[in-house]
CSV table of C-alpha atoms in Angstrom, one decimal:
chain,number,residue,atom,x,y,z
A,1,UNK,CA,67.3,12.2,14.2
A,2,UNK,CA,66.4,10.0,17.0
A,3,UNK,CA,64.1,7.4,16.7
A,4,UNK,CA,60.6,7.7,18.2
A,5,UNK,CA,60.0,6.6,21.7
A,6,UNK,CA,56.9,4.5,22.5
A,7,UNK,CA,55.5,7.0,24.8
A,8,UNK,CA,55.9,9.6,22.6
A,9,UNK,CA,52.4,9.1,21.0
A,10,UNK,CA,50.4,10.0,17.7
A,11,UNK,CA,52.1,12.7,16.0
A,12,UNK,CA,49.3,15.1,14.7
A,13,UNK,CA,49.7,13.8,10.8
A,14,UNK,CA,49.1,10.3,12.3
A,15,UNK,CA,46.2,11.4,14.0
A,16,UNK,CA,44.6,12.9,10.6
A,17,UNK,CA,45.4,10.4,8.3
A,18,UNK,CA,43.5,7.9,11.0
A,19,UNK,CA,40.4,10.2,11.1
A,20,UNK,CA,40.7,10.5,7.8
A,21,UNK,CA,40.7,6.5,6.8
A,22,UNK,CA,37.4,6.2,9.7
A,23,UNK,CA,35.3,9.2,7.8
A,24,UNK,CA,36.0,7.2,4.6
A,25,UNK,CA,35.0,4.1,5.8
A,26,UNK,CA,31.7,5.9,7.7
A,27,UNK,CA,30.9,7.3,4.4
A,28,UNK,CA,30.7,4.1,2.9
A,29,UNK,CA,29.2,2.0,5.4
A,30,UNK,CA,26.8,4.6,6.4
A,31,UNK,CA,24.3,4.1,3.1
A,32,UNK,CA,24.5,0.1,3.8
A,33,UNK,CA,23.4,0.7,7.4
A,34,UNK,CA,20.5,3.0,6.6
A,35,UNK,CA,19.4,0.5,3.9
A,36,UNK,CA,19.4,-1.8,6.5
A,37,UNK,CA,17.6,-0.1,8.9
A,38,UNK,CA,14.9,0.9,6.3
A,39,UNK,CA,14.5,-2.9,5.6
A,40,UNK,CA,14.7,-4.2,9.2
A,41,UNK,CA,11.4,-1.1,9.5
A,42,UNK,CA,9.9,-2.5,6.6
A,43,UNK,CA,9.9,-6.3,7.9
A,44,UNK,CA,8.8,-4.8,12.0
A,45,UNK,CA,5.9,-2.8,10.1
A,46,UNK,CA,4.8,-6.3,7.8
A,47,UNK,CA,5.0,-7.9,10.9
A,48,UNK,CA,2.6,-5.4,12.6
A,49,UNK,CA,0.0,-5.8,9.5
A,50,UNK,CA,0.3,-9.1,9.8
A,51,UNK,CA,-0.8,-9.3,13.5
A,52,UNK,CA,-3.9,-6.9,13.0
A,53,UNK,CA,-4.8,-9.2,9.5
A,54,UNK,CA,-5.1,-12.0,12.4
A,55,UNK,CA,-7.2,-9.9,14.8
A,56,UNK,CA,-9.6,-8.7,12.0
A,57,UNK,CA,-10.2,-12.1,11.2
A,58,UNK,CA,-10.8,-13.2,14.9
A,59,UNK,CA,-12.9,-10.2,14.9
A,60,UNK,CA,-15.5,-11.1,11.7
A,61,UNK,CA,-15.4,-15.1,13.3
A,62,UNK,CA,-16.4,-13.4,16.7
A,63,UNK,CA,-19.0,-10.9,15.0
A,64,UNK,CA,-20.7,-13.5,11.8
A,65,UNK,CA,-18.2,-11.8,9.6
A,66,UNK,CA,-19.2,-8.3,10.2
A,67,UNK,CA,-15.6,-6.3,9.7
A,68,UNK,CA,-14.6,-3.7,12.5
A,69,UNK,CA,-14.2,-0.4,12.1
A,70,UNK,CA,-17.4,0.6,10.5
A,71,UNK,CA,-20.6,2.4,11.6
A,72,UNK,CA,-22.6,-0.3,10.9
A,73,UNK,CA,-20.8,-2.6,13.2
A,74,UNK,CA,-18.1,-1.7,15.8
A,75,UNK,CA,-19.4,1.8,15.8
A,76,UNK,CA,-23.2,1.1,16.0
A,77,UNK,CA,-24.1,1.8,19.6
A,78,UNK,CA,-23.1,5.2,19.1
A,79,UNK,CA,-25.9,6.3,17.2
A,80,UNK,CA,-29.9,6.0,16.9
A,81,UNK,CA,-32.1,6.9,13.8
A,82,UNK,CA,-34.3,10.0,15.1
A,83,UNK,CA,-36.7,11.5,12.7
A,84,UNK,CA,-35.1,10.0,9.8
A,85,UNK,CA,-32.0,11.4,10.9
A,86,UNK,CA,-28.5,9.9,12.1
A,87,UNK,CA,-28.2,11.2,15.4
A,88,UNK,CA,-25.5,10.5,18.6
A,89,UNK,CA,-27.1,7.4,20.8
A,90,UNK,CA,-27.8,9.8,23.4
A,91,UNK,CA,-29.7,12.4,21.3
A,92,UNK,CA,-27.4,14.8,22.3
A,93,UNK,CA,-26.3,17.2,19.6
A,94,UNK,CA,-22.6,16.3,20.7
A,95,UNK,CA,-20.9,14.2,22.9
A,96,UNK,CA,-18.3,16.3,24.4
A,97,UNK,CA,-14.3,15.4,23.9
A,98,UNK,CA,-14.0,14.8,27.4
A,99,UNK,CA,-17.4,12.9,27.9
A,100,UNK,CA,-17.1,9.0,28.0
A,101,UNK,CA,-16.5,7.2,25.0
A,102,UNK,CA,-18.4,3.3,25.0
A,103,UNK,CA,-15.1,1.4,23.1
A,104,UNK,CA,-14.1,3.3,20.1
A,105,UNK,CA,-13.0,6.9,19.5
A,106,UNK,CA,-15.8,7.3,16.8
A,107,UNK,CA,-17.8,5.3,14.3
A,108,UNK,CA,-14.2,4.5,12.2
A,109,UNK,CA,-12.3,3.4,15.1
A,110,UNK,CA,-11.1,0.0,14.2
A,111,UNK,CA,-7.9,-0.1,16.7
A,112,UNK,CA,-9.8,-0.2,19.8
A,113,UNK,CA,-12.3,-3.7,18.4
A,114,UNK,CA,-8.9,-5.1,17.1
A,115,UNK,CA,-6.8,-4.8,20.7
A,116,UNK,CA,-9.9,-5.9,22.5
A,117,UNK,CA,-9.5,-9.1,20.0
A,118,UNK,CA,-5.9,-9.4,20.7
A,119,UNK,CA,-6.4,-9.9,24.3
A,120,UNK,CA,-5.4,-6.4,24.9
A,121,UNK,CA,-6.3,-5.6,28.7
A,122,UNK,CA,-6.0,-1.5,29.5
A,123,UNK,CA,-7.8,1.1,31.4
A,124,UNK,CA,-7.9,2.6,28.4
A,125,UNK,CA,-9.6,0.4,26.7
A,126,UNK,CA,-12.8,0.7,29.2
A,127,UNK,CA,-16.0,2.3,28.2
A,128,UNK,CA,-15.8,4.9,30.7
A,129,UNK,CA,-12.1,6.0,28.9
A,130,UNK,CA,-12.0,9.9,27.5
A,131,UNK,CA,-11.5,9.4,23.5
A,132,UNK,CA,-8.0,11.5,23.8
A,133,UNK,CA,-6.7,9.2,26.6
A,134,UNK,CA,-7.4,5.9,24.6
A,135,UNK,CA,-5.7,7.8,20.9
A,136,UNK,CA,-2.5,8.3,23.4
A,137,UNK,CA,-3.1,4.6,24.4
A,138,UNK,CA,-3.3,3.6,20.4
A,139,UNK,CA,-0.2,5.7,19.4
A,140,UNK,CA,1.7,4.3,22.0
A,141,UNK,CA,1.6,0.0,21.5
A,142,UNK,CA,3.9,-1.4,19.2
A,143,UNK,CA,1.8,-3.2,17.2
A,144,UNK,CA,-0.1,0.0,15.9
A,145,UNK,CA,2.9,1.9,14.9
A,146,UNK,CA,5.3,1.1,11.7
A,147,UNK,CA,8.7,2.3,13.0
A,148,UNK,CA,9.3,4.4,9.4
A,149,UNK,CA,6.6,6.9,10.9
A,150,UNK,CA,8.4,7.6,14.3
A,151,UNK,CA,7.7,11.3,14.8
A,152,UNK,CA,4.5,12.0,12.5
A,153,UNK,CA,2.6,14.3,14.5
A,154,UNK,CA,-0.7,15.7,14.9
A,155,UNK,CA,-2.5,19.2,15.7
A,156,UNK,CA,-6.0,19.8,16.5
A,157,UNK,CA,-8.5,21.0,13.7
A,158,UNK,CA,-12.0,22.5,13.3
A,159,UNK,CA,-12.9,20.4,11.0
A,160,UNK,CA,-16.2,18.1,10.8
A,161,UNK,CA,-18.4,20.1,13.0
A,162,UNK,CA,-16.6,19.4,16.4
A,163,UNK,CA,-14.5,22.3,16.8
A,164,UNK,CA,-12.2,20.6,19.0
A,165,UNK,CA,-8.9,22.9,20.1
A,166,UNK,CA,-6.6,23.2,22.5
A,167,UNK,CA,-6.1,19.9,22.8
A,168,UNK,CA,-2.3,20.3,22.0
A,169,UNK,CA,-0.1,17.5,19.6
A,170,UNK,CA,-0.6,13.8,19.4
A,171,UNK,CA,1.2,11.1,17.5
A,172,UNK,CA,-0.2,10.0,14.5
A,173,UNK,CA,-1.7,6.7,13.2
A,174,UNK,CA,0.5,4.7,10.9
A,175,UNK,CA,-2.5,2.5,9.7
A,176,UNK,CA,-4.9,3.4,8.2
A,177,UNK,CA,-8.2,1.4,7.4
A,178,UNK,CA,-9.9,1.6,3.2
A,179,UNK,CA,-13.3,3.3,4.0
A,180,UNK,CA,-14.8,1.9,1.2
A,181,UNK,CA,-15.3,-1.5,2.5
A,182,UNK,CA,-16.7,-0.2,5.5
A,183,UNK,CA,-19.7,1.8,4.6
A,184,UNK,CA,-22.8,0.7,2.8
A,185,UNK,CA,-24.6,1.6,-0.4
A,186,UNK,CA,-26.7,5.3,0.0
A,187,UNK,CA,-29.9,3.6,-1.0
A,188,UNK,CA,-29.2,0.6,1.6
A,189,UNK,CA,-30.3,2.3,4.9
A,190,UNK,CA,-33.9,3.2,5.1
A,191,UNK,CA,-34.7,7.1,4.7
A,192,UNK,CA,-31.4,7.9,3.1
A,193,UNK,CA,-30.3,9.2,6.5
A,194,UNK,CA,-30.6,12.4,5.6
A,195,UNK,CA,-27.3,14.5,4.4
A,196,UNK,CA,-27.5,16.7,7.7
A,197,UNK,CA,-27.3,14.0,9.7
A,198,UNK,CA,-23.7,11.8,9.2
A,199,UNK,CA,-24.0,10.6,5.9
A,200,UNK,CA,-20.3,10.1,5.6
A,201,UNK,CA,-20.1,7.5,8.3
A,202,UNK,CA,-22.7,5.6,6.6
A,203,UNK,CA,-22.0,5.8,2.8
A,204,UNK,CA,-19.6,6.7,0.5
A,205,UNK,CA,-21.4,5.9,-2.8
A,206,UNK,CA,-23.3,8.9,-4.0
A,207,UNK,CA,-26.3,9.1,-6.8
A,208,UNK,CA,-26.4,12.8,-8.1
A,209,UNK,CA,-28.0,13.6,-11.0
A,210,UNK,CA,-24.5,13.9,-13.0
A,211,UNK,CA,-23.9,10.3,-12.2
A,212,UNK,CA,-22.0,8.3,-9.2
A,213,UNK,CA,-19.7,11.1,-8.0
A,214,UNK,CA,-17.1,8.6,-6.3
A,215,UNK,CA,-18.5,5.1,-7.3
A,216,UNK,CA,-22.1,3.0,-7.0
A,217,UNK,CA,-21.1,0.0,-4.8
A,218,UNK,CA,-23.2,-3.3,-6.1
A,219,UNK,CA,-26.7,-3.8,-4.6
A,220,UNK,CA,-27.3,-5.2,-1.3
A,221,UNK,CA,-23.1,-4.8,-0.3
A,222,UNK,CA,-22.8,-4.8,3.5
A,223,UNK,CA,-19.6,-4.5,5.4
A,224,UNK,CA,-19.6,-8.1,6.0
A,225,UNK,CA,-16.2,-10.6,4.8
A,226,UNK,CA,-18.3,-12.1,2.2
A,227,UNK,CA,-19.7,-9.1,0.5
A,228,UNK,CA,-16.2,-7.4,-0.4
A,229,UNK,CA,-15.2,-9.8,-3.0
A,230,UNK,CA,-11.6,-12.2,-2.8
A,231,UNK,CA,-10.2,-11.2,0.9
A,232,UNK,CA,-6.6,-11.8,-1.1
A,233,UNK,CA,-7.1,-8.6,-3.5
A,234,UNK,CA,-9.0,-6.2,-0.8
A,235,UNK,CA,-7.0,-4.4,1.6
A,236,UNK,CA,-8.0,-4.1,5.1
A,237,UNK,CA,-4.7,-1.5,6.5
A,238,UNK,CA,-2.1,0.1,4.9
A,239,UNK,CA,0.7,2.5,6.0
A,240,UNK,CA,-1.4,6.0,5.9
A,241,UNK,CA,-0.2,8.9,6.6
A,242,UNK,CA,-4.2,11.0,6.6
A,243,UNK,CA,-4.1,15.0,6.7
A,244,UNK,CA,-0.1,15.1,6.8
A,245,UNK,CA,0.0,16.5,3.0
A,246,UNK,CA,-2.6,18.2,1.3
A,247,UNK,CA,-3.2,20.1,-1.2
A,248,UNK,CA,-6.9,21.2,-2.5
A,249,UNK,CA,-8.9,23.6,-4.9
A,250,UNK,CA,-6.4,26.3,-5.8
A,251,UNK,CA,-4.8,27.0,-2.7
A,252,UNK,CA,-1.0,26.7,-1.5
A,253,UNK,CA,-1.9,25.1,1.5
A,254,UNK,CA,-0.2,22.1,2.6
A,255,UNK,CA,-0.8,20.5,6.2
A,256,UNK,CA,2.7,18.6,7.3
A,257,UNK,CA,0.7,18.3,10.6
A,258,UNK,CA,-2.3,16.0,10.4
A,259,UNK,CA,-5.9,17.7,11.1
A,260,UNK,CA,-8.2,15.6,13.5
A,261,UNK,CA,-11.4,15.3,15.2
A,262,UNK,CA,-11.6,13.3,18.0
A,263,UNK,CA,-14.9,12.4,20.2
A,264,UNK,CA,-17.7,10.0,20.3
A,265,UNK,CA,-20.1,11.9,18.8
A,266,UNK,CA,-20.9,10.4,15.0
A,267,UNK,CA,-21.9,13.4,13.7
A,268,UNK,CA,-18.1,14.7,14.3
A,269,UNK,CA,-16.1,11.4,12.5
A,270,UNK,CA,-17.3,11.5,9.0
A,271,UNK,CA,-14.7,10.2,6.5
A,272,UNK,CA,-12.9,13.4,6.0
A,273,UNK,CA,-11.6,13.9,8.9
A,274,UNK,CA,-11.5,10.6,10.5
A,275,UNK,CA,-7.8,9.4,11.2
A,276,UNK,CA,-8.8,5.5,11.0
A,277,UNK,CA,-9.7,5.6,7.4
A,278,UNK,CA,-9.2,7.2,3.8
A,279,UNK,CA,-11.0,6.1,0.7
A,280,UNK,CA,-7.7,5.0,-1.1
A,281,UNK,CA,-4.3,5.0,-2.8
A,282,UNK,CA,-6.4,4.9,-6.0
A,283,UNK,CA,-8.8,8.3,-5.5
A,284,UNK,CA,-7.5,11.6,-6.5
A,285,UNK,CA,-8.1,13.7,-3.9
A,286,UNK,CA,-6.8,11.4,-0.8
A,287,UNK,CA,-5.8,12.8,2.2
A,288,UNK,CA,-3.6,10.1,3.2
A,289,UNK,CA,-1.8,9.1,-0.8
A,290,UNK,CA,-0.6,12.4,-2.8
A,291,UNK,CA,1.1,11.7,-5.8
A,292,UNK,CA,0.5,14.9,-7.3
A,293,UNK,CA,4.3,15.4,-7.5
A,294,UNK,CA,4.1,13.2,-10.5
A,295,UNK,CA,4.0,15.0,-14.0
A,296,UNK,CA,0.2,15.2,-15.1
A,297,UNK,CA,-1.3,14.0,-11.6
A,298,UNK,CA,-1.5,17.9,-10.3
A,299,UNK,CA,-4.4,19.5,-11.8
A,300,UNK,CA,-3.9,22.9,-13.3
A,301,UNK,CA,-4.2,25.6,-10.4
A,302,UNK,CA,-2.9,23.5,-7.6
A,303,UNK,CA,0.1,24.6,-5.9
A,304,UNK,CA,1.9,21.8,-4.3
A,305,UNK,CA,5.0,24.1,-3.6
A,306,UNK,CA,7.5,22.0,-4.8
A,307,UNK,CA,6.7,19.0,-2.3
A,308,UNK,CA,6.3,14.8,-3.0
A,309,UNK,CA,3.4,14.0,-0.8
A,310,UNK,CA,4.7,10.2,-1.9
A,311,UNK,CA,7.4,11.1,1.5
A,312,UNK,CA,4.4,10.3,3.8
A,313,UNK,CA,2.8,7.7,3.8
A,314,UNK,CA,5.0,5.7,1.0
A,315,UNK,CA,7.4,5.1,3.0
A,316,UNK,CA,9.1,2.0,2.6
A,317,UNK,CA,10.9,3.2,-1.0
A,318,UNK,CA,13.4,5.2,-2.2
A,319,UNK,CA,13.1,8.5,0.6
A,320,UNK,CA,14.1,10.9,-2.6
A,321,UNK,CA,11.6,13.2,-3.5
A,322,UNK,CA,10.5,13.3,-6.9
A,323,UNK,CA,11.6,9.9,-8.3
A,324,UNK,CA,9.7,7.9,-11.2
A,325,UNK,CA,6.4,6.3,-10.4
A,326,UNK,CA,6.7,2.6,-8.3
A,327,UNK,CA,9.8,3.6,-6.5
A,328,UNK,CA,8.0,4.3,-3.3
A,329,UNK,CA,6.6,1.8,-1.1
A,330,UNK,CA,3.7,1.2,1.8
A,331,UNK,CA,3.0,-2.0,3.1
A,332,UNK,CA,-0.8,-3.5,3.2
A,333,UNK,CA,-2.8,-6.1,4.8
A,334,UNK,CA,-5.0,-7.9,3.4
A,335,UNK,CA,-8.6,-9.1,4.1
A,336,UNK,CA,-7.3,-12.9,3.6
A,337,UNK,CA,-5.0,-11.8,6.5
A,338,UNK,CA,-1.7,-11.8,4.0
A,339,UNK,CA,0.7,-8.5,4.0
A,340,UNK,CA,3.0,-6.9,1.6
A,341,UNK,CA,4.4,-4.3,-0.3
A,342,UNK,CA,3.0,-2.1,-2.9
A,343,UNK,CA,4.8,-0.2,-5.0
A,344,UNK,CA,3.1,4.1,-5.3
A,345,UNK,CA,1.0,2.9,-8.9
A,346,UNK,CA,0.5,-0.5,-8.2
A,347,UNK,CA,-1.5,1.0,-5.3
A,348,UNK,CA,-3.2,2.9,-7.2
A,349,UNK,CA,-5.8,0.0,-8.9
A,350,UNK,CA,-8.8,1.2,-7.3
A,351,UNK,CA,-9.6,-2.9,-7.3
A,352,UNK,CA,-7.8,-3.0,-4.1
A,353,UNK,CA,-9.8,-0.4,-2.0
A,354,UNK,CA,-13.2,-1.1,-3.2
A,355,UNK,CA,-15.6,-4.0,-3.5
A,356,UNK,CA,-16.1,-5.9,-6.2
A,357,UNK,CA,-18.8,-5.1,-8.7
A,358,UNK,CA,-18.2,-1.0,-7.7
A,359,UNK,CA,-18.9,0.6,-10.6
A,360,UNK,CA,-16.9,4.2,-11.8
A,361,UNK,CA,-18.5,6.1,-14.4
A,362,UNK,CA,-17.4,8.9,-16.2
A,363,UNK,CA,-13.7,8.6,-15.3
A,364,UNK,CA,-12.5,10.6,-18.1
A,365,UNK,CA,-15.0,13.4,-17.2
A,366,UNK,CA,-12.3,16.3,-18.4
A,367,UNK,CA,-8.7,16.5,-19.3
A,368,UNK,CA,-7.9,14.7,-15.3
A,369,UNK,CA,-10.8,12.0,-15.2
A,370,UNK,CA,-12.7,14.0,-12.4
A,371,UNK,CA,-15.9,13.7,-11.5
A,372,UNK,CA,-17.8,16.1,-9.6
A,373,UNK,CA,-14.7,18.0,-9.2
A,374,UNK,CA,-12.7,15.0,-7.7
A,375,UNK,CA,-10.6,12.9,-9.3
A,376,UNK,CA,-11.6,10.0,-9.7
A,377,UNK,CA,-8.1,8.1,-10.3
A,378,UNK,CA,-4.7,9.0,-10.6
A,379,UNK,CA,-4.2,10.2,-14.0
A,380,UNK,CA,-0.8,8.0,-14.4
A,381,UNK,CA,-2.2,5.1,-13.4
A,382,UNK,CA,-5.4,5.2,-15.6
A,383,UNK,CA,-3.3,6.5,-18.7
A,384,UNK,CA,-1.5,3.5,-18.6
A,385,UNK,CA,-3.7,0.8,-17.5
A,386,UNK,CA,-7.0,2.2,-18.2
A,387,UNK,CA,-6.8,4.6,-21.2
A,388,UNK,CA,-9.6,4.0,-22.7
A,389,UNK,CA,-11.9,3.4,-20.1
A,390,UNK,CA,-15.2,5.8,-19.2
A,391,UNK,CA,-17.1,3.4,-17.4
A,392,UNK,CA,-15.1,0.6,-14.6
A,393,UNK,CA,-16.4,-1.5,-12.6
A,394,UNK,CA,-13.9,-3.5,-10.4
A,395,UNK,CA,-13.3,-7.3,-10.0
């Protein structure tokens, strides 16, 4: 047989045994490079924490320590007190989506006080910018998006009295702000501000004649630096991930798409259905941290088709579904303007979203520590750290 001539080429055996040796070593560099990527995300998204810790903290030296993103402070001028009542500043019933919004998106908006602290110029940014232009504006800057939650998306909902529609699909926030810090005590603001007015954007803490429903903060606490207790143990923002998994009450719903309200008008914003803010990794029934994929977490009843809401907004960790407790991750800042990551139960010490001296009663109210129907925490996390525990109050 003649030898082979240079020209002559592969032969067709050659040609396979090469692919075959480059899908081999694909297959085994491909899990390095994805770990890779996922920590090079992780380190881009601390980074971005980091940055808004810095801005928060220009922003409470600028304001006498007031913290943004609260209706008591950044969202003040958009309401009045009339008749007792929590009204929008203009006395308006409603401040229509595509009406001017004066700085923020709505009472919670803390992205819009931050970027203006930042040195942020933009059109957006104006007073005289729709609410829907300056969420685009939001979604769109680096330094409000973790790169893990490229492609979270968003759909219009009915929620919260607004009844905004049509407004088609929008990114969604990566951050999200704990509510808890940002609200006052019920019995703080004069008149109670009555409930059909927007008690949500005012206070969390509820008095009800079964006891605190989510929590009592301590007397006289004011969304103000020095009120919340060490800035090193509070969280300011943490990767969120609000309305994209639900699950509530029974039903087989679950929302991959997040549900939003968006205009000026206070009435519109309360906590539910606010995208800026969720009461916490620690409370039961968050919109923004499910872990009702682990055993004992899903109350009896509630149908979370075979999903881990952990996906989400933990997303820094392993990306398998249904793995033990603590192998997911989000990132936090904090309100001493330090960031890093928390494992899914470490994240769940409701001493991280609330203020010190909040006081939980009750949490072993029935066979899932609920009270008033919610739970209160994560039935994992208080078997193991709190088991005994019917009344907490947090350092």
């Amino acid at each position: 047989m003649p030898d082979k001539h240079p020209d002559d080429g592969f032969t067709l055996v050659e040609l396979l045994v090469v692919v075959g040796i480059l899908s081999m070593l694909i297959s085994l560099l491909l899990p390095s490079l994805n770990k890779a990527r996922q920590a090079a995300n992780r380190v881009a998204c601390l980074a971005n924490l980091r940055s808004l810790g810095q801005a928060m903290m220009i922003y409470t030296v600028q304001n006498s320590g007031y913290l943004p993103g609260s209706g008591m402070t950044s969202g003040r001028h958009l309401w009045q007190v009339v008749g007792g009542k929590a009204v929008p500043a203009d006395s308006t019933p409603a401040i229509d989506v595509n009406g001017f919004a004066p700085g923020v998106n709505e009472c919670a908006d803390w992205a819009g006080p931050l970027a203006r602290a930042m040195g942020y110029q933009s059109t957006e940014l104006q007073s005289d910018t729709d609410p829907i232009a300056r969420y685009r504006w939001y979604t769109e800057q680096a330094i409000f998006r973790c790169p893990s939650n490229e492609g979270a998306l968003m759909t219009a909902g009915t929620g919260g009295g607004g009844g905004y529609t049509g407004l088609g699909v929008l990114a969604g926030m990566s951050y999200t702000a704990a509510a808890c810090f940002l609200t006052i005590p019920y019995n703080t603001y004069p008149g109670n501000v009555s409930a059909d007015g927007f008690l949500n954007n005012i206070t969390w803490q509820r008095e009800t004649s079964g006891g605190s429903m989510y929590g009592v903060a301590p007397d006289g606490y004011i969304p103000k630096i020095s009120k919340l207790g060490k800035g090193s143990g509070k969280i300011f923002l943490a990767d969120g991930a609000k309305r994209t998994y639900f699950t509530k009450g029974g039903t087989t719903a679950i929302w991959h798409a997040q549900q939003y309200v968006l205009g000026t008008a206070p009435a519109d914003t309360v906590n539910t259905y606010s995208v800026f803010n969720d009461v916490g990794a620690f409370w039961g029934d968050s919109q923004s941290y499910h872990r009702e994929a682990i055993p004992g977490n899903c109350d009896a009843g509630i149908d979370f088709q075979g999903l881990d809401g952990r996906l989400a907004a933990y997303r820094h960790g392993t990306q398998r579904p249904f793995a033990p407790a603590g192998s997911y991750l989000i990132n936090a800042v904090f309100y001493d303007g330090h960031a890093e990551s928390l494992d899914d139960l470490s994240a769940s010490n409701p001493s991280l979203w609330v203020p010190k001296r909040t006081r939980f009663s009750n949490t072993t109210g029935g066979a899932s520590n609920q009270l008033g129907g919610v739970k209160v925490i994560w039935t994992d996390y208080k078997n193991k750290f709190l088991p005994t525990a019917t009344t907490l109050v947090v350092d």
